[in-house]
Amino acid sequence: MEFDEFTGTIQHRLELPDTGRTLRAIRATLLTLGERIPADAAEDLAASLPMEIRWYMTGAVHEHGQRFDWAEFVTRVSDIENADRADAAYHARVVVDLVESVVPPSDFRQLRDQLPESDDDEGWGNLFEVVDAGGWGDAQEGQTGGGSQE
């Protein structure tokens, strides 16, 4: 996936008015994720992303492998993006969902393995809510009540 397609997809899904806000959401999510996971995991995950996006997880990160939980992740993303916490959390989920669709499954599994998902641990399962709901399209139907009822 090329840079314009990646950013355009995120802009559309988040319904953001311009590319600047879209890039802030992407940068905030990937930079903070890059800070949390080890450098080699960040390199693996970022390798399949557009070059301009890859930088956020690798070259822009000053210290990989920091220990913080989901709540701190949302705070950091919110601060970088200059968005409220609820928006920042949602934006991060949507960005991670698109990342999941473009990286090899083994690299995404490695990401999940780096982040304790239970709320008793660090609550990182929250980051994967859109992915776990079947991806952006299916998750949107679930939120809006669209689709067939079982």
Coordinates of N, CA and C in Angstrom, one line a residue:
M1 N 0.8 -1.2 0.0 CA 0.0 0.0 0.0 C 0.9 1.2 0.0
E2 N 0.5 2.2 -0.8 CA 1.3 3.4 -1.0 C 0.8 4.5 0.1
F3 N 1.7 5.5 0.3 CA 1.4 6.5 1.3 C 0.0 7.2 1.1
D4 N -0.3 7.6 -0.1 CA -1.5 8.3 -0.4 C -2.7 7.4 -0.1
E5 N -2.6 6.1 -0.4 CA -3.7 5.2 -0.2 C -3.9 5.0 1.3
F6 N -2.8 4.8 2.0 CA -2.8 4.6 3.5 C -3.4 5.8 4.2
T7 N -2.9 7.0 3.9 CA -3.5 8.2 4.6 C -4.9 8.5 4.1
G8 N -5.2 8.3 2.9 CA -6.6 8.5 2.4 C -7.6 7.5 3.1
T9 N -7.1 6.3 3.2 CA -8.0 5.3 3.9 C -8.3 5.7 5.3
I10 N -7.2 6.1 6.0 CA -7.4 6.6 7.4 C -8.3 7.8 7.5
Q11 N -8.0 8.8 6.6 CA -8.8 10.0 6.6 C -10.3 9.7 6.4
H12 N -10.6 8.8 5.4 CA -11.9 8.5 5.2 C -12.6 7.8 6.4
R13 N -11.9 6.8 6.9 CA -12.4 6.0 8.0 C -12.7 6.9 9.3
L14 N -11.8 7.8 9.5 CA -11.9 8.7 10.7 C -12.7 9.9 10.4
E15 N -13.1 10.1 9.1 CA -13.8 11.3 8.7 C -13.1 12.6 9.2
L16 N -11.8 12.7 8.9 CA -11.1 13.8 9.3 C -11.1 14.8 8.1
P17 N -11.1 16.1 8.4 CA -11.3 17.1 7.4 C -10.0 17.4 6.5
D18 N -8.8 17.0 6.9 CA -7.7 17.3 6.1 C -6.5 16.3 6.4
T19 N -5.5 16.3 5.5 CA -4.4 15.4 5.6 C -3.6 15.7 6.9
G20 N -3.4 16.9 7.3 CA -2.7 17.3 8.5 C -3.2 16.5 9.7
R21 N -4.5 16.6 9.9 CA -5.0 15.9 11.1 C -4.9 14.4 10.9
T22 N -5.0 13.9 9.7 CA -4.9 12.5 9.5 C -3.5 12.0 9.8
L23 N -2.5 12.8 9.4 CA -1.1 12.4 9.7 C -0.8 12.5 11.1
R24 N -1.4 13.5 11.8 CA -1.2 13.5 13.3 C -1.7 12.3 14.0
A25 N -2.9 11.8 13.5 CA -3.5 10.6 14.1 C -2.6 9.4 13.9
I26 N -2.1 9.3 12.6 CA -1.2 8.1 12.3 C 0.1 8.2 13.1
R27 N 0.7 9.4 13.0 CA 2.0 9.6 13.7 C 1.8 9.3 15.2
A28 N 0.8 9.9 15.8 CA 0.6 9.7 17.3 C 0.5 8.2 17.6
T29 N -0.3 7.5 16.9 CA -0.5 6.1 17.1 C 0.8 5.3 16.9
L30 N 1.4 5.4 15.8 CA 2.6 4.6 15.5 C 3.8 5.0 16.2
L31 N 4.0 6.3 16.5 CA 5.2 6.7 17.3 C 5.0 6.1 18.7
T32 N 3.9 6.2 19.3 CA 3.7 5.7 20.7 C 3.8 4.2 20.7
L33 N 3.2 3.5 19.7 CA 3.4 2.1 19.6 C 4.8 1.7 19.5
G34 N 5.6 2.5 18.7 CA 7.0 2.2 18.5 C 7.8 2.4 19.8
E35 N 7.3 3.3 20.6 CA 8.0 3.5 22.0 C 7.7 2.3 22.9
R36 N 6.6 1.7 22.7 CA 6.2 0.6 23.6 C 6.9 -0.7 23.3
I37 N 7.0 -1.0 22.0 CA 7.5 -2.3 21.6 C 9.0 -2.3 21.4
P38 N 9.7 -3.4 21.4 CA 11.2 -3.4 21.2 C 11.5 -3.0 19.7
A39 N 12.7 -2.5 19.5 CA 13.1 -1.9 18.2 C 12.9 -2.9 17.1
D40 N 13.3 -4.2 17.4 CA 13.3 -5.2 16.3 C 11.8 -5.5 15.9
A41 N 10.9 -5.5 16.9 CA 9.5 -5.7 16.6 C 8.9 -4.5 15.8
A42 N 9.3 -3.3 16.2 CA 8.9 -2.1 15.4 C 9.4 -2.2 14.0
E43 N 10.6 -2.6 13.8 CA 11.2 -2.7 12.4 C 10.4 -3.7 11.6
D44 N 10.1 -4.8 12.2 CA 9.4 -5.9 11.5 C 8.0 -5.4 11.1
L45 N 7.3 -4.8 12.0 CA 5.9 -4.3 11.8 C 5.9 -3.2 10.7
A46 N 6.9 -2.3 10.9 CA 6.9 -1.1 10.0 C 7.4 -1.5 8.6
A47 N 8.1 -2.6 8.4 CA 8.7 -2.9 7.1 C 7.6 -2.9 6.0
S48 N 6.4 -3.3 6.3 CA 5.4 -3.4 5.2 C 4.6 -2.1 5.0
L49 N 4.9 -1.1 5.8 CA 4.1 0.1 5.7 C 4.8 1.1 4.7
P50 N 4.1 2.0 4.2 CA 4.7 3.0 3.3 C 5.9 3.7 4.0
M51 N 6.9 3.9 3.2 CA 8.2 4.5 3.8 C 7.9 5.7 4.7
E52 N 7.1 6.6 4.2 CA 6.8 7.8 5.0 C 6.1 7.5 6.3
I53 N 5.4 6.4 6.4 CA 4.7 6.0 7.6 C 5.6 5.2 8.5
R54 N 6.4 4.4 7.9 CA 7.4 3.5 8.6 C 8.2 4.3 9.6
W55 N 8.6 5.5 9.2 CA 9.5 6.4 10.0 C 8.9 6.6 11.4
Y56 N 7.6 6.7 11.4 CA 7.0 7.1 12.7 C 7.3 6.0 13.8
M57 N 7.3 4.7 13.4 CA 7.6 3.6 14.3 C 9.0 3.3 14.6
T58 N 9.9 3.8 13.7 CA 11.3 3.5 13.8 C 12.2 4.7 14.0
G59 N 12.4 5.5 13.0 CA 13.4 6.6 13.1 C 13.0 7.7 14.0
A60 N 11.7 7.9 14.2 CA 11.2 9.0 15.0 C 11.2 8.6 16.5
V61 N 11.3 7.4 16.8 CA 11.3 6.9 18.2 C 12.7 7.0 18.8
H62 N 12.7 7.7 20.0 CA 14.0 7.9 20.7 C 14.3 6.7 21.6
E63 N 13.3 6.0 22.1 CA 13.5 4.9 23.1 C 12.4 3.9 22.9
H64 N 12.8 2.7 22.3 CA 11.9 1.6 22.1 C 11.8 0.8 23.4
G65 N 10.8 0.0 23.5 CA 10.7 -1.0 24.6 C 10.3 -0.4 26.0
Q66 N 9.7 0.8 26.0 CA 9.2 1.4 27.3 C 8.1 0.6 27.8
R67 N 7.9 0.6 29.1 CA 6.8 -0.2 29.7 C 5.8 0.8 30.1
F68 N 4.6 0.7 29.5 CA 3.4 1.5 29.9 C 2.2 0.7 29.4
D69 N 1.1 1.0 30.1 CA -0.2 0.3 29.8 C -1.0 1.0 28.8
W70 N -2.2 0.5 28.5 CA -3.1 1.0 27.6 C -3.5 2.5 27.9
A71 N -3.8 2.7 29.2 CA -4.2 4.0 29.6 C -3.1 5.1 29.3
E72 N -1.9 4.7 29.6 CA -0.8 5.7 29.3 C -0.6 5.8 27.8
F73 N -0.8 4.7 27.0 CA -0.8 4.8 25.6 C -1.8 5.9 25.1
V74 N -3.0 5.8 25.6 CA -4.0 6.7 25.1 C -3.7 8.1 25.5
T75 N -3.1 8.3 26.7 CA -2.7 9.7 27.1 C -1.7 10.2 26.2
R76 N -0.7 9.4 25.8 CA 0.4 9.8 25.0 C -0.1 10.1 23.6
V77 N -0.9 9.3 23.0 CA -1.5 9.5 21.7 C -2.3 10.8 21.7
S78 N -3.1 10.9 22.7 CA -4.0 12.1 22.9 C -3.1 13.4 22.9
D79 N -2.0 13.4 23.6 CA -1.2 14.6 23.7 C -0.5 14.9 22.4
I80 N 0.0 13.9 21.7 CA 0.7 14.1 20.4 C -0.3 14.5 19.4
E81 N -1.5 13.9 19.3 CA -2.5 14.2 18.3 C -3.2 15.5 18.6
N82 N -3.2 15.9 19.9 CA -4.0 17.1 20.3 C -5.4 16.8 20.2
A83 N -5.8 15.6 20.6 CA -7.2 15.2 20.6 C -7.7 14.7 22.0
D84 N -9.0 14.7 22.2 CA -9.4 14.1 23.5 C -9.1 12.6 23.5
R85 N -9.2 12.1 24.7 CA -8.8 10.7 24.9 C -9.7 9.7 24.2
A86 N -11.0 10.0 24.2 CA -11.9 9.0 23.5 C -11.6 9.0 22.0
D87 N -11.4 10.2 21.4 CA -11.0 10.2 20.0 C -9.7 9.6 19.7
A88 N -8.7 9.9 20.5 CA -7.4 9.3 20.4 C -7.4 7.8 20.4
A89 N -8.2 7.2 21.4 CA -8.3 5.8 21.5 C -8.9 5.2 20.2
Y90 N -10.0 5.8 19.8 CA -10.7 5.3 18.6 C -9.7 5.4 17.3
H91 N -9.1 6.6 17.2 CA -8.2 6.8 16.1 C -7.1 5.7 16.1
A92 N -6.5 5.4 17.3 CA -5.5 4.4 17.4 C -6.0 3.0 16.9
R93 N -7.2 2.7 17.4 CA -7.8 1.4 17.0 C -8.0 1.3 15.4
V94 N -8.4 2.4 14.8 CA -8.6 2.3 13.4 C -7.3 2.3 12.6
V95 N -6.3 3.0 13.1 CA -4.9 2.9 12.5 C -4.4 1.5 12.6
V96 N -4.5 0.9 13.8 CA -4.0 -0.4 14.0 C -4.7 -1.4 13.1
D97 N -6.0 -1.2 12.9 CA -6.8 -2.1 12.0 C -6.2 -2.1 10.6
L98 N -5.9 -0.9 10.1 CA -5.4 -0.8 8.8 C -4.0 -1.4 8.7
V99 N -3.2 -1.2 9.7 CA -1.9 -1.8 9.8 C -2.0 -3.3 9.7
E100 N -3.0 -3.8 10.5 CA -3.2 -5.3 10.5 C -3.5 -5.8 9.1
S101 N -4.2 -5.0 8.3 CA -4.5 -5.5 6.9 C -3.4 -5.4 5.9
V102 N -2.3 -4.7 6.2 CA -1.2 -4.6 5.3 C 0.1 -5.3 5.7
V103 N 0.2 -5.7 6.9 CA 1.4 -6.4 7.3 C 1.2 -7.9 7.4
P104 N 2.3 -8.6 7.3 CA 2.2 -10.1 7.3 C 1.6 -10.5 8.7
P105 N 0.8 -11.6 8.7 CA 0.1 -12.0 9.9 C 1.2 -12.3 11.0
S106 N 2.3 -12.8 10.7 CA 3.3 -13.1 11.7 C 3.8 -11.9 12.4
D107 N 4.0 -10.8 11.6 CA 4.4 -9.5 12.2 C 3.3 -8.9 13.2
F108 N 2.1 -9.1 12.8 CA 1.0 -8.6 13.6 C 0.9 -9.4 14.9
R109 N 1.0 -10.7 14.7 CA 1.0 -11.6 15.9 C 2.1 -11.3 16.8
Q110 N 3.3 -10.9 16.3 CA 4.4 -10.5 17.2 C 4.0 -9.3 17.9
L111 N 3.4 -8.3 17.3 CA 2.9 -7.1 18.0 C 2.0 -7.5 19.2
R112 N 1.0 -8.3 18.9 CA 0.1 -8.7 19.9 C 0.8 -9.4 21.1
D113 N 1.7 -10.2 20.7 CA 2.5 -11.0 21.7 C 3.3 -10.1 22.6
Q114 N 3.6 -8.9 22.2 CA 4.4 -7.9 23.0 C 3.5 -7.2 24.0
L115 N 2.2 -7.2 23.8 CA 1.3 -6.3 24.6 C 0.3 -7.2 25.4
P116 N 0.4 -7.2 26.7 CA -0.5 -8.0 27.5 C -1.9 -7.5 27.3
E117 N -2.8 -8.3 26.9 CA -4.2 -7.9 26.5 C -5.2 -7.9 27.6
S118 N -5.0 -8.6 28.7 CA -6.1 -8.7 29.7 C -6.1 -7.4 30.5
D119 N -7.3 -7.0 30.9 CA -7.4 -5.8 31.7 C -6.6 -5.9 33.1
D120 N -6.5 -7.1 33.5 CA -5.7 -7.4 34.8 C -4.3 -7.1 34.6
D121 N -3.8 -7.2 33.4 CA -2.4 -6.9 33.1 C -2.3 -5.4 32.7
E122 N -2.3 -5.1 31.4 CA -2.1 -3.8 30.9 C -3.2 -3.3 30.0
G123 N -4.2 -4.1 29.7 CA -5.4 -3.7 29.0 C -5.2 -3.5 27.5
W124 N -4.1 -4.0 26.9 CA -3.8 -3.8 25.5 C -4.9 -4.4 24.5
G125 N -5.7 -5.3 25.0 CA -6.8 -5.8 24.2 C -7.7 -4.7 23.6
N126 N -7.8 -3.6 24.4 CA -8.5 -2.4 23.9 C -8.0 -1.9 22.5
L127 N -6.7 -2.0 22.3 CA -6.2 -1.5 21.1 C -6.7 -2.3 19.9
F128 N -7.0 -3.5 20.1 CA -7.3 -4.5 19.0 C -8.8 -4.7 18.8
E129 N -9.7 -3.8 19.4 CA -11.1 -4.0 19.4 C -11.7 -4.0 18.0
V130 N -11.2 -3.1 17.1 CA -11.7 -3.0 15.7 C -11.2 -4.3 15.0
V131 N -10.0 -4.7 15.1 CA -9.4 -5.9 14.5 C -10.3 -7.1 14.9
D132 N -10.5 -7.2 16.2 CA -11.2 -8.4 16.8 C -12.7 -8.4 16.4
A133 N -13.2 -7.2 16.1 CA -14.6 -7.2 15.6 C -14.8 -7.5 14.1
G134 N -13.7 -7.9 13.5 CA -13.7 -8.3 12.1 C -13.2 -7.3 11.2
G135 N -12.6 -6.2 11.7 CA -12.1 -5.1 10.8 C -13.0 -4.0 10.8
W136 N -12.5 -2.9 10.2 CA -13.2 -1.6 10.2 C -14.6 -1.7 9.7
G137 N -14.9 -2.3 8.5 CA -16.2 -2.4 8.0 C -17.2 -3.1 8.9
D138 N -16.8 -4.3 9.4 CA -17.7 -5.0 10.3 C -17.9 -4.3 11.6
A139 N -16.8 -3.7 12.1 CA -16.9 -3.0 13.4 C -17.8 -1.8 13.3
Q140 N -17.8 -1.1 12.1 CA -18.7 0.0 11.9 C -20.1 -0.4 11.9
E141 N -20.4 -1.6 11.2 CA -21.8 -2.1 11.2 C -22.3 -2.4 12.6
G142 N -21.4 -2.9 13.4 CA -21.7 -3.2 14.8 C -22.1 -2.0 15.6
Q143 N -21.3 -0.9 15.4 CA -21.6 0.3 16.1 C -22.8 1.0 15.7
T144 N -23.1 0.9 14.4 CA -24.3 1.7 13.8 C -25.5 0.8 13.8
G145 N -25.4 -0.5 14.1 CA -26.6 -1.3 14.0 C -26.9 -1.8 12.6
G146 N -26.0 -1.5 11.6 CA -26.2 -2.0 10.3 C -25.9 -3.5 10.1
G147 N -26.2 -4.0 9.0 CA -26.0 -5.5 8.8 C -27.2 -6.3 9.3
S148 N -27.1 -7.6 9.1 CA -28.2 -8.5 9.5 C -28.2 -8.8 10.9
Q149 N -29.3 -9.0 11.5 CA -29.4 -9.4 12.9 C -29.5 -10.9 13.0
E150 N -28.8 -11.5 14.0 CA -28.7 -12.9 14.1 C -29.8 -13.3 15.1

